[in-house]
Coordinates of C-alpha atoms in Angstrom, one line a residue:
M970 CA 0.0 0.0 0.0
F971 CA 2.8 2.3 0.8
R972 CA 4.4 1.7 -2.6
I973 CA 1.2 2.7 -4.3
F974 CA 0.9 5.9 -2.3
V975 CA 4.6 6.9 -3.0
S976 CA 4.1 6.0 -6.7
G977 CA 1.0 8.2 -6.9
I978 CA 2.8 11.1 -5.2
A979 CA 5.8 10.7 -7.6
L980 CA 3.5 10.6 -10.6
S981 CA 1.5 13.7 -9.6
L982 CA 4.7 15.6 -9.0
A983 CA 6.1 14.6 -12.4
L984 CA 3.0 15.6 -14.2
S985 CA 2.6 18.9 -12.4
G986 CA 6.2 19.9 -13.1
C987 CA 5.6 20.6 -16.8
A988 CA 2.8 22.9 -17.8
V989 CA 2.2 25.5 -20.5
S990 CA 0.5 28.8 -19.8
V991 CA -0.7 30.9 -22.7
G992 CA -1.7 34.5 -22.0
S993 CA -3.9 36.6 -24.1
G994 CA -2.4 38.6 -26.9
T995 CA -1.8 42.4 -26.9
G996 CA -1.7 44.8 -29.8
V997 CA -3.4 44.6 -33.2
D998 CA -5.4 41.4 -33.2
K999 CA -5.9 41.5 -37.0
I1000 CA -2.3 40.6 -37.7
A1001 CA -2.2 37.7 -35.2
D1002 CA -2.9 35.0 -37.8
A1003 CA -1.5 36.9 -40.8
T1004 CA 1.4 35.9 -43.1
Q1005 CA 3.5 37.8 -45.6
E1006 CA 1.4 36.3 -48.4
S1007 CA -2.0 37.0 -46.9
L1008 CA -1.1 40.6 -46.2
Q1009 CA 0.2 41.1 -49.8
K1010 CA -3.0 39.6 -51.2
Q1011 CA -5.1 41.9 -48.9
F1012 CA -3.0 45.0 -49.6
V1013 CA -1.4 44.9 -53.1
P1014 CA 1.8 46.9 -53.3
G1015 CA 1.5 49.6 -56.0
V1016 CA -2.3 49.7 -55.6
A1017 CA -3.3 50.0 -51.9
K1018 CA -3.0 53.3 -50.1
R1019 CA -2.6 54.4 -46.5
G1020 CA -6.4 54.8 -46.2
D1021 CA -7.0 51.2 -47.2
V1022 CA -4.6 49.8 -44.6
A1023 CA -6.0 52.2 -41.9
L1024 CA -9.6 51.1 -42.8
E1025 CA -8.8 47.4 -42.4
L1026 CA -6.3 47.4 -39.5
G1027 CA -7.0 50.6 -37.7
A1028 CA -4.3 53.0 -36.4
P1029 CA -0.7 51.6 -36.5
S1030 CA 1.1 50.8 -33.3
D1031 CA 3.8 53.3 -34.3
K1032 CA 4.9 55.4 -37.3
A1033 CA 8.3 56.4 -38.7
A1034 CA 9.6 58.3 -41.8
A1035 CA 12.7 57.5 -43.8
G1036 CA 14.0 58.2 -47.3
G1037 CA 10.7 59.6 -48.7
L1038 CA 8.6 56.7 -47.1
D1039 CA 6.0 56.6 -44.3
I1040 CA 6.5 53.4 -42.3
W1041 CA 3.5 52.1 -40.4
N1042 CA 4.2 49.3 -37.9
Y1043 CA 1.5 47.1 -36.5
R1044 CA 2.5 44.9 -33.5
Y1045 CA 1.0 41.9 -31.9
T1046 CA 2.5 40.0 -28.9
R1047 CA 1.3 36.7 -27.4
D1048 CA 2.9 35.9 -24.0
A1049 CA 3.3 32.2 -23.0
A1050 CA 5.5 30.3 -20.6
I1051 CA 6.4 26.7 -20.0
G1052 CA 6.7 25.7 -16.4
V1053 CA 9.4 23.1 -15.7
M1054 CA 9.8 22.1 -12.1
F1055 CA 8.3 25.3 -10.9
V1056 CA 10.4 27.6 -13.1
G1057 CA 8.7 29.6 -15.9
I1058 CA 10.5 29.7 -19.2
P1059 CA 9.0 32.4 -21.6
I1060 CA 8.2 31.2 -25.1
G1061 CA 5.8 33.8 -26.5
S1062 CA 6.0 35.4 -29.9
K1063 CA 5.9 38.9 -31.3
K1064 CA 4.6 39.7 -34.7
I1065 CA 5.3 42.9 -36.6
A1066 CA 3.7 44.0 -39.9
S1067 CA 5.5 47.0 -41.5
F1068 CA 3.9 48.9 -44.3
Y1069 CA 6.0 51.2 -46.4
F1070 CA 4.1 54.0 -48.2
D1071 CA 5.3 56.7 -50.7
D1072 CA 5.4 59.9 -48.7
A1073 CA 4.0 62.0 -51.6
D1074 CA 1.0 60.0 -52.8
G1075 CA 0.4 57.4 -50.0
V1076 CA 0.7 54.4 -52.3
L1077 CA 1.9 51.2 -50.6
K1078 CA 5.4 50.3 -51.8
K1079 CA 6.1 47.1 -49.8
I1080 CA 5.1 45.0 -46.7
E1081 CA 7.4 43.2 -44.3
Y1082 CA 6.0 40.7 -41.8
K1083 CA 8.2 39.3 -39.0
V1084 CA 7.6 36.7 -36.3
L1085 CA 10.0 36.8 -33.4
Q1086 CA 10.2 34.1 -30.8
Q1087 CA 10.7 35.5 -27.3

C-alpha cells in the first residue's frame, strides 16, 4: 500500500512539473494570424493606399519616416510560458507587420512581416 501511495505522489509531481500557460495577446489582433502572403493579397503593393490599410487594420502601433517613405508598424504580442519544475520559461511570440508608403502619394510600396520568438 505504501508503494502505491509513493508512486501516486511521484506521478503527480512529475505531471505537475511541466505545464504551458498561454496568456492573451496584446496589440493589433488583426495581424495575429497573418502571413506575408496574406497581407500582400489583402494590400497589393503599388495599388493599396494608406487609407486602405487604416480602414482594415486601424491605427498603427507606431509610425516612422525615412527616405521619402512613411512606415507604419502594426504589432501583436502573445505571451506564453512553459513551467518546468516550478520555473517559468518564456516562449511567447511577437509579430510585426510593417507597411512602407510613398510619402508623396500614399501608395503602398512594400510590406514586411516578421515573427520573433521571445
